[in-house]
Structures are given as C-alpha cells and as structure tokens.
PDB file of N, CA and C in Angstrom:
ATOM      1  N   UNK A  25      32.507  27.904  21.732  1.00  0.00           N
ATOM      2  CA  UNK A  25      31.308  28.471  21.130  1.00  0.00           C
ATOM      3  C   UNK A  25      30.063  27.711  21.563  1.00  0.00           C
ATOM      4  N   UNK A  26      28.934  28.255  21.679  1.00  0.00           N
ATOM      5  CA  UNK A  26      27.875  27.586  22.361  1.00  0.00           C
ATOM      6  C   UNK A  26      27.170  27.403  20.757  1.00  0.00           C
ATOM      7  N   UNK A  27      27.073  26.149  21.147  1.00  0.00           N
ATOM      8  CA  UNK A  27      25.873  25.201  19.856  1.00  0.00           C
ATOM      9  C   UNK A  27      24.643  26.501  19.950  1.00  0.00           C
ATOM     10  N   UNK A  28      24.129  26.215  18.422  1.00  0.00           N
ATOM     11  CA  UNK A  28      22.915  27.170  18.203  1.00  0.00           C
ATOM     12  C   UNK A  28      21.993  26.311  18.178  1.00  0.00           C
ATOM     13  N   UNK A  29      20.368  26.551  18.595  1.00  0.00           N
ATOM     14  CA  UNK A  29      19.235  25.678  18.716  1.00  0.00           C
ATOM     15  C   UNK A  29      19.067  25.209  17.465  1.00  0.00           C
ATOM     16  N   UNK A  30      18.607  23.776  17.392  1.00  0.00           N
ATOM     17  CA  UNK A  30      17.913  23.627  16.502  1.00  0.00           C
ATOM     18  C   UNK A  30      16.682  24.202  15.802  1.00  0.00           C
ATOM     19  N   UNK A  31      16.664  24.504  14.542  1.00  0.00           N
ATOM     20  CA  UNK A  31      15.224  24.749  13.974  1.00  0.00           C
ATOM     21  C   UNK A  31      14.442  23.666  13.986  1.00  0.00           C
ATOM     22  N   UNK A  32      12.855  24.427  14.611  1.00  0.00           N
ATOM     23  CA  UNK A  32      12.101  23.128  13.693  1.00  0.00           C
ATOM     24  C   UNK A  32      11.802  23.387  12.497  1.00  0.00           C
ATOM     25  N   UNK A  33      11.839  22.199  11.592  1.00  0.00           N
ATOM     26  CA  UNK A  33      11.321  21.987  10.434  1.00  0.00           C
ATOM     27  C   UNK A  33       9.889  21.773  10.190  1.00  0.00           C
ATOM     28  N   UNK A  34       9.080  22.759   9.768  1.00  0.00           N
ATOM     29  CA  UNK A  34       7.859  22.140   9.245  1.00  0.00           C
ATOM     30  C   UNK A  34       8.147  20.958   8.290  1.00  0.00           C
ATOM     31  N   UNK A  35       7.602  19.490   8.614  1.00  0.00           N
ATOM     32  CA  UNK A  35       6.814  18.546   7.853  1.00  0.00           C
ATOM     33  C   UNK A  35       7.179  18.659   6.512  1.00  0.00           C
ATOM     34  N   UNK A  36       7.137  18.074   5.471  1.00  0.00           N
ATOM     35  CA  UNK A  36       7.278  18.684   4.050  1.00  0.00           C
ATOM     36  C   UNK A  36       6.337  17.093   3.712  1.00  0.00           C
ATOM     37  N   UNK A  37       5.369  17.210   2.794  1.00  0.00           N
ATOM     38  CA  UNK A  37       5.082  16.262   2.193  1.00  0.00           C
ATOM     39  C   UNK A  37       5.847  15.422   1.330  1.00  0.00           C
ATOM     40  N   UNK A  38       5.652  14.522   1.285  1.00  0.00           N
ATOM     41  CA  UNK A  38       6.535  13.068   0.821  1.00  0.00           C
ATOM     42  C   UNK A  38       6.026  13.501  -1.116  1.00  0.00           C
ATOM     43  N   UNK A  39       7.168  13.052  -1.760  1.00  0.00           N
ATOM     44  CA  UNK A  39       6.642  13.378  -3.020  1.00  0.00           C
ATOM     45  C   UNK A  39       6.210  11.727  -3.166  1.00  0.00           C
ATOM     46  N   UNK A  40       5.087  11.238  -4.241  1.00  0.00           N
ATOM     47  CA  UNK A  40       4.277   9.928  -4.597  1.00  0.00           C
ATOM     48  C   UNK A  40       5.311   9.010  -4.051  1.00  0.00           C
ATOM     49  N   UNK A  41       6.676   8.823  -4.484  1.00  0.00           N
ATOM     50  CA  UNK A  41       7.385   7.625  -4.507  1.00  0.00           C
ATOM     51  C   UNK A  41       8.014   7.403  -3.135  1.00  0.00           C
ATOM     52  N   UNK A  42       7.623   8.547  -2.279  1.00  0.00           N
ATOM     53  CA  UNK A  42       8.268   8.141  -0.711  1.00  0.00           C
ATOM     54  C   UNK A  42       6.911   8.054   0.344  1.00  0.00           C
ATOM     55  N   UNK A  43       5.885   8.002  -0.225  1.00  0.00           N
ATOM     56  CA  UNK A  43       4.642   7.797   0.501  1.00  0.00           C
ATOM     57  C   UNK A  43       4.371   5.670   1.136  1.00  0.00           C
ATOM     58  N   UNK A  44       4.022   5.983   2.601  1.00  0.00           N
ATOM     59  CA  UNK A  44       4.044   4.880   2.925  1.00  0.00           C
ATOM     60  C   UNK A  44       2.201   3.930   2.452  1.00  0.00           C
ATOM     61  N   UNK A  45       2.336   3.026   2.666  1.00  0.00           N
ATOM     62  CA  UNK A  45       1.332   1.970   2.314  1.00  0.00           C
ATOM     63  C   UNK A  45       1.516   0.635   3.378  1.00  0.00           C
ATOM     64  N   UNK A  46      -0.496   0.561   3.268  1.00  0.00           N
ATOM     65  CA  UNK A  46      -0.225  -0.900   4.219  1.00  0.00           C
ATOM     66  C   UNK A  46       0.292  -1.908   2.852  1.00  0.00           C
ATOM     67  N   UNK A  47       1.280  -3.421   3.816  1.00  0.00           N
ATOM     68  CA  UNK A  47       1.781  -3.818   2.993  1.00  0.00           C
ATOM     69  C   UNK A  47       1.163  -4.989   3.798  1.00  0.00           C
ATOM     70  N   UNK A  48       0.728  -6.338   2.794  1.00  0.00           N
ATOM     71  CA  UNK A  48       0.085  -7.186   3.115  1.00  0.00           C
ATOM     72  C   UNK A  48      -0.980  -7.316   4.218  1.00  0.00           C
ATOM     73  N   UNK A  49      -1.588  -6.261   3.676  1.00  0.00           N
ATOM     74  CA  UNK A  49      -2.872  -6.103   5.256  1.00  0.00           C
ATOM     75  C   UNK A  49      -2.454  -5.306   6.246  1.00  0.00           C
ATOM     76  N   UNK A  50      -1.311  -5.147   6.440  1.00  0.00           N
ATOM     77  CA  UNK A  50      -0.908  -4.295   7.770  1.00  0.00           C
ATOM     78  C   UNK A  50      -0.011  -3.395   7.426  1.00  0.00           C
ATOM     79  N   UNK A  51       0.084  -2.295   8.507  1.00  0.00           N
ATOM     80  CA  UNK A  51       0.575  -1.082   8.563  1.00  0.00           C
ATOM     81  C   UNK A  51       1.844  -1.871   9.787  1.00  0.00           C
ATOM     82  N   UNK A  52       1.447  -2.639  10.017  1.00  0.00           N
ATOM     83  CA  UNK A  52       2.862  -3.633  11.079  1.00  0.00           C
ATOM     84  C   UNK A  52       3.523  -4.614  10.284  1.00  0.00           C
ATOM     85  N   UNK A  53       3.508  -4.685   9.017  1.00  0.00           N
ATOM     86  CA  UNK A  53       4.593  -5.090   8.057  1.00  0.00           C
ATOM     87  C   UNK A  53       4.986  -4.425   7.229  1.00  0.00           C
ATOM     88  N   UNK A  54       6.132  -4.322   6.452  1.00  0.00           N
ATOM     89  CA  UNK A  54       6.794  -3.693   5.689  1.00  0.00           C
ATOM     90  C   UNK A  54       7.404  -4.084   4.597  1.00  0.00           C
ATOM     91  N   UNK A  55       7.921  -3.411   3.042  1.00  0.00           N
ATOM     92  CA  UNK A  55       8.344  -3.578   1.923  1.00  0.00           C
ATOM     93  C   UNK A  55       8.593  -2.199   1.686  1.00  0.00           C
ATOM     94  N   UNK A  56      10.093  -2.335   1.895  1.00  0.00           N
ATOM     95  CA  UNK A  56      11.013  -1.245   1.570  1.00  0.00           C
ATOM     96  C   UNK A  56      11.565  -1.145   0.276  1.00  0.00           C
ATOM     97  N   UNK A  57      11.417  -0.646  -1.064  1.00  0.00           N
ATOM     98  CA  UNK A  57      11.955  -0.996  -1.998  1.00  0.00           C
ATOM     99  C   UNK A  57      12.490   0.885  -2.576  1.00  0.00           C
ATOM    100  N   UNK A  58      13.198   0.931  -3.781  1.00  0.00           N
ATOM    101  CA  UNK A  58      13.981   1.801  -4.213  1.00  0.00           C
ATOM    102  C   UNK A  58      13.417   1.681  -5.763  1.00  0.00           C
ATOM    103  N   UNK A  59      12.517   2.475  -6.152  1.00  0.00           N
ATOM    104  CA  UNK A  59      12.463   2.001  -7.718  1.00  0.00           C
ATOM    105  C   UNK A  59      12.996   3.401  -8.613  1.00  0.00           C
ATOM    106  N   UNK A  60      14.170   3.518  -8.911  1.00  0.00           N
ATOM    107  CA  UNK A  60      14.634   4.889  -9.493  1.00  0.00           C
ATOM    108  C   UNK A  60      14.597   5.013 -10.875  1.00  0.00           C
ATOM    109  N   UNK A  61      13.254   5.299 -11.130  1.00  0.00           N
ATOM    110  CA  UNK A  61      12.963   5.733 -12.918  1.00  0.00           C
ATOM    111  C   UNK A  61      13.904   6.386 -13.413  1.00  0.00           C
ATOM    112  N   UNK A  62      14.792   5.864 -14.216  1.00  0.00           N
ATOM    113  CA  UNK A  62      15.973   6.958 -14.920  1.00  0.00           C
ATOM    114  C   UNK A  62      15.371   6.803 -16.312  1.00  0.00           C
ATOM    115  N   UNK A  63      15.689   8.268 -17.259  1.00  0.00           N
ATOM    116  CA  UNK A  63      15.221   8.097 -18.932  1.00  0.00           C
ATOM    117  C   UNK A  63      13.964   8.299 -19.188  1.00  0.00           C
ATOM    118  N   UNK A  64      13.804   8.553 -20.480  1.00  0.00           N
ATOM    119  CA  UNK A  64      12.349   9.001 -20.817  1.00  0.00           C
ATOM    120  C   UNK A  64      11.180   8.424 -20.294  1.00  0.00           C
ATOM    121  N   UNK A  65      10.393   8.751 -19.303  1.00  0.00           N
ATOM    122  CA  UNK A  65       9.168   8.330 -18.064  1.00  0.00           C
ATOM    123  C   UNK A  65       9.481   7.354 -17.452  1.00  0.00           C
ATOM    124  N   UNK A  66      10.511   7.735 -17.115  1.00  0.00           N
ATOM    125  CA  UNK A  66      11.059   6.680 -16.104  1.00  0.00           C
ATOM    126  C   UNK A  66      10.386   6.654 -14.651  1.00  0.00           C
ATOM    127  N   UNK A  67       9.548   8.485 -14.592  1.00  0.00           N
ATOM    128  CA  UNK A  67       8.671   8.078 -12.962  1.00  0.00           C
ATOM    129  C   UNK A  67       7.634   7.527 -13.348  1.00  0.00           C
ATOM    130  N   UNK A  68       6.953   7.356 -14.696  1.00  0.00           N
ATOM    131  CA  UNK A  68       6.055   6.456 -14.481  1.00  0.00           C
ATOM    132  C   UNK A  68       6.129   4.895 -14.583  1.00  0.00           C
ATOM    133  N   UNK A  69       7.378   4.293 -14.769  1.00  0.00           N
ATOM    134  CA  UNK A  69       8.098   3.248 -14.776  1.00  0.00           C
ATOM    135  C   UNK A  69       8.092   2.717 -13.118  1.00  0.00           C
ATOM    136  N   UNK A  70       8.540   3.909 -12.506  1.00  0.00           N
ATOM    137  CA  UNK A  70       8.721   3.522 -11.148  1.00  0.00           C
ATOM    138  C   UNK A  70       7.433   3.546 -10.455  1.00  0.00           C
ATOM    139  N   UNK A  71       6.152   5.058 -10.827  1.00  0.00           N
ATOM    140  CA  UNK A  71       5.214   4.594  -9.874  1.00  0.00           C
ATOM    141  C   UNK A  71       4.251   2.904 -10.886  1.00  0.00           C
ATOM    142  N   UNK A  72       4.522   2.770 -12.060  1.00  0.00           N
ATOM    143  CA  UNK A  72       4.144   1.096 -11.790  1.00  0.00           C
ATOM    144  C   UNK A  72       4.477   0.013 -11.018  1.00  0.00           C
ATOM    145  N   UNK A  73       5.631   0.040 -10.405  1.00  0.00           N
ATOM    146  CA  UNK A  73       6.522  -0.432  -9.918  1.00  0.00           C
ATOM    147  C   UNK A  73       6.413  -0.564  -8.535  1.00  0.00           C
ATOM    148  N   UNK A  74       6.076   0.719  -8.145  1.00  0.00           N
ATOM    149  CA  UNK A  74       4.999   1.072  -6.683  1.00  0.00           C
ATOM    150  C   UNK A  74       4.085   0.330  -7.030  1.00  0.00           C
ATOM    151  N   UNK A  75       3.171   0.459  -7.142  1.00  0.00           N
ATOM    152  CA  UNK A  75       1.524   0.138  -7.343  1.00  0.00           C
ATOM    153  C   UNK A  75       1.793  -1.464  -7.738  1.00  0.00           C
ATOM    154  N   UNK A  76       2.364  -2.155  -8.438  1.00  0.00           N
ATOM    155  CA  UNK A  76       2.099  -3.520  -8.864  1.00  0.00           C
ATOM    156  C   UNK A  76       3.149  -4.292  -7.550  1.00  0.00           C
ATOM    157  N   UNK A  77       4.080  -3.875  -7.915  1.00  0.00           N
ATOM    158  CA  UNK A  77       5.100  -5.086  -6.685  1.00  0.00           C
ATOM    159  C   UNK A  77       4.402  -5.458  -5.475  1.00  0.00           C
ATOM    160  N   UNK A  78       3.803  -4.453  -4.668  1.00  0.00           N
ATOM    161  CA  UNK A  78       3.098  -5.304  -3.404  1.00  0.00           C
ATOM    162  C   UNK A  78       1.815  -5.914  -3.955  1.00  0.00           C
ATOM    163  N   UNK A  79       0.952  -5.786  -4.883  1.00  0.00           N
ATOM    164  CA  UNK A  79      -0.212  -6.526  -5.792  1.00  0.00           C
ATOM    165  C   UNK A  79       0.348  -8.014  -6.047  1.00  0.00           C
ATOM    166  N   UNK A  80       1.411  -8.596  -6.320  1.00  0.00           N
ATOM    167  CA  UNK A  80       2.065  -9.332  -6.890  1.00  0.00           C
ATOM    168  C   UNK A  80       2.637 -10.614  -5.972  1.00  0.00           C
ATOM    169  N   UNK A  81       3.128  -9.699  -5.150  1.00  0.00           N
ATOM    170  CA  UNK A  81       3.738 -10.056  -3.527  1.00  0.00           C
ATOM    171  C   UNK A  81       1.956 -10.608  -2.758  1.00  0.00           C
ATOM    172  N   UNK A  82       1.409  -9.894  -2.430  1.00  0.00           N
ATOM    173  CA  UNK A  82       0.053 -10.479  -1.734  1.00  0.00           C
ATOM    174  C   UNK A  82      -0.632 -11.480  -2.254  1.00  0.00           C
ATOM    175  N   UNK A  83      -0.427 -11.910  -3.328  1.00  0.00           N
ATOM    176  CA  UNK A  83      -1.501 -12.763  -4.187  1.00  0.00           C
ATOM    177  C   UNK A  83      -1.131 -14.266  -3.841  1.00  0.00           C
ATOM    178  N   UNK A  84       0.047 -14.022  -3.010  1.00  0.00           N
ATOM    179  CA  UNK A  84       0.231 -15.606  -2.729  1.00  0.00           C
ATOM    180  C   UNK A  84       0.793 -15.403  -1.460  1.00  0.00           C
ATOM    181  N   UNK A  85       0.054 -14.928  -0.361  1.00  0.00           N
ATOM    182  CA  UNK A  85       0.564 -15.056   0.713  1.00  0.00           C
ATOM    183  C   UNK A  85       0.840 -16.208   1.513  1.00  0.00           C
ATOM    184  N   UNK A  86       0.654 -17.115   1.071  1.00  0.00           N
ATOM    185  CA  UNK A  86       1.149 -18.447   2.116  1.00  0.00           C
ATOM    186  C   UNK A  86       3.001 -18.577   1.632  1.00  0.00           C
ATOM    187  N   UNK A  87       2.933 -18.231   0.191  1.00  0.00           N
ATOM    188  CA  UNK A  87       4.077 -18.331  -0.544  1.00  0.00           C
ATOM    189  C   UNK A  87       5.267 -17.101   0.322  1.00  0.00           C
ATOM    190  N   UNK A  88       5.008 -16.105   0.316  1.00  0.00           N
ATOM    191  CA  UNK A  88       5.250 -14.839   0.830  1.00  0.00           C
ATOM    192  C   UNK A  88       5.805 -15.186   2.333  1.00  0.00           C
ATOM    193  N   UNK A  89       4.840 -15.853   2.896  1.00  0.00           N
ATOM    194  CA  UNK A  89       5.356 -16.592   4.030  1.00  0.00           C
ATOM    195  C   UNK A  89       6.432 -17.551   4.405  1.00  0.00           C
ATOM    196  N   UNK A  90       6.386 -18.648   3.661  1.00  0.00           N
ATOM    197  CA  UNK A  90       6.779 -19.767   3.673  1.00  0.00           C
ATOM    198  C   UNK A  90       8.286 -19.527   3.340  1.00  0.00           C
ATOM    199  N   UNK A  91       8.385 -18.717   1.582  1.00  0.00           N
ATOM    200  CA  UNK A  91       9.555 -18.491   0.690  1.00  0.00           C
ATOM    201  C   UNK A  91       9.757 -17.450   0.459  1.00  0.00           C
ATOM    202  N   UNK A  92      10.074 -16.113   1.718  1.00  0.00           N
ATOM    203  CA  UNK A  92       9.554 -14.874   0.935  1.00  0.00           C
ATOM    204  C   UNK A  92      10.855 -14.563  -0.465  1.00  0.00           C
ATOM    205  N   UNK A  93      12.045 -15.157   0.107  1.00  0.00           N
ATOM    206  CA  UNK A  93      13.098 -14.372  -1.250  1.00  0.00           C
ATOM    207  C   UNK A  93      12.626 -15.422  -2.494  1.00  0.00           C
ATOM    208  N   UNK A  94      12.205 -16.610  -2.468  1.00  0.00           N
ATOM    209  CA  UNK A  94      11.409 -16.970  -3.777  1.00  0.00           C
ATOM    210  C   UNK A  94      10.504 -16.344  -4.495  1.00  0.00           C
ATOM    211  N   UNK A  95       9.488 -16.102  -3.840  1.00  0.00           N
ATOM    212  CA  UNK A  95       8.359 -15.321  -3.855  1.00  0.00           C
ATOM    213  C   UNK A  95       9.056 -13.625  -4.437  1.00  0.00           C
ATOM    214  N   UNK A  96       9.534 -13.040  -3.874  1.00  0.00           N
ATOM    215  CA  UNK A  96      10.217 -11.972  -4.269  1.00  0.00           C
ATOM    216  C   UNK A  96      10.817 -11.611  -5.804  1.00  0.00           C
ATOM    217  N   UNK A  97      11.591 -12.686  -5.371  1.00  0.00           N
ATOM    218  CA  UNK A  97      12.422 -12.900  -6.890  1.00  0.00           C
ATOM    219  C   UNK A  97      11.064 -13.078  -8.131  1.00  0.00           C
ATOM    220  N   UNK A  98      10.052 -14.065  -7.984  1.00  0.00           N
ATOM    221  CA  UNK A  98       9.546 -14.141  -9.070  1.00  0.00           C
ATOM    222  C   UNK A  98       8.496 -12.927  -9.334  1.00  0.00           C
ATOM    223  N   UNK A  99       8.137 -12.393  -8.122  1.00  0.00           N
ATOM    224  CA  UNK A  99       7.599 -11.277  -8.329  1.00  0.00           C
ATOM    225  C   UNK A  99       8.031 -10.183  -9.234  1.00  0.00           C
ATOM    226  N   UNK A 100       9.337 -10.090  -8.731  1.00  0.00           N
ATOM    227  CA  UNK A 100       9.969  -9.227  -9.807  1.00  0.00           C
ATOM    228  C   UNK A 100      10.051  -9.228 -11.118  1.00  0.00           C
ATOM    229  N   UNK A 101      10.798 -10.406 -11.326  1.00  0.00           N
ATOM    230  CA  UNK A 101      10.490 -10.977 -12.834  1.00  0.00           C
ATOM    231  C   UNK A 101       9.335 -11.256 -13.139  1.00  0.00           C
ATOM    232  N   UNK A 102       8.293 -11.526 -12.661  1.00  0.00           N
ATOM    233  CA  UNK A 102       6.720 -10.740 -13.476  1.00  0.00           C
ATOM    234  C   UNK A 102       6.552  -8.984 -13.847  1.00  0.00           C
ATOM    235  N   UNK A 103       6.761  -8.350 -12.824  1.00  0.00           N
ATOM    236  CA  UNK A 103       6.883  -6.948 -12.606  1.00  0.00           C
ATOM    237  C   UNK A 103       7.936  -6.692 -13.949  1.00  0.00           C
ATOM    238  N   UNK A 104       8.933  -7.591 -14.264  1.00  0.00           N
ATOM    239  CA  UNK A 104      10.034  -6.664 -15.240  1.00  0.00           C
ATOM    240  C   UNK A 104       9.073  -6.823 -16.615  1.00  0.00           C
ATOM    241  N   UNK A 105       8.617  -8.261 -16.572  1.00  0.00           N
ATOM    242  CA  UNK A 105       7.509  -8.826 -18.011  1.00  0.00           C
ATOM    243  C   UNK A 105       6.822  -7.904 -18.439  1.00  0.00           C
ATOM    244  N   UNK A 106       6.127  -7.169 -17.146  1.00  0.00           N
ATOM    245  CA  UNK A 106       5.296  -6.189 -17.321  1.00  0.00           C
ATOM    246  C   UNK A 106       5.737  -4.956 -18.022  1.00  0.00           C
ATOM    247  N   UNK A 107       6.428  -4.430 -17.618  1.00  0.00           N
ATOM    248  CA  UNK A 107       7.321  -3.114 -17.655  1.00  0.00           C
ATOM    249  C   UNK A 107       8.367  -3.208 -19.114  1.00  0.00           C
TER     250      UNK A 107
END
C-alpha cells in the first residue's frame, strides 16, 4: 500500500500554560517546568506558578549560576510558602 501524504496542520495556539518566555534575560536559556493544577483552581495555582518560579529563580542570579539545583530547590519551597 502506498503511504498517504501528510496533512499540514495549521499552527494551533498554545493554551497560557504551554506559552514560551525569556528565561533569565534570554530567549537562549531555558526552564522547562510541568505545573499541573489539579482540584478546585488549580489553573490558577499553576499559572502562579508560571509567573513567580522564574521571578524567584532570577533574583539571585550569581546563585542560579554557581548552585543552580540549590537555588532551585529553595525557590520552590518559597513558591510552595506562597501557594
């Protein structure tokens, strides 16, 4: 049987929580994270979660540098304080 062409797919916009961001100044670094709001407003659990974690992460960039899974870790556990 001969393979059938691929379709193209129009594009589909990213819903809020899969939208990319510069991360520490640049669009040439990255912070990949998964924040899955489960339970009553749980997406607004997660887009805080968006919006503060790289806020949190930048504020000590020498730290970020130096120690990033230190730095990480306590980030988080500020981020959970919050939340």
């Amino acid at each position: 049987p001969t393979p059938r062409p691929r379709s193209r797919r129009r594009a589909r916009a990213r819903p809020p929580s899969q939208q990319c961001y510069p991360f520490n100044g640049s669009y040439g670094e990255a912070l990949f994270c998964i924040f899955d709001g489960h339970g009553r407003n749980g997406e607004m659990a997660s887009e805080h979660c968006v919006a503060s974690l790289p806020q949190l992460l930048e504020r000590n960039p020498e730290a970020l540098v130096s120690d990033p899974a230190q730095t990480l870790s306590q980030a988080i556990l500020d981020l959970d304080d919050e939340v």
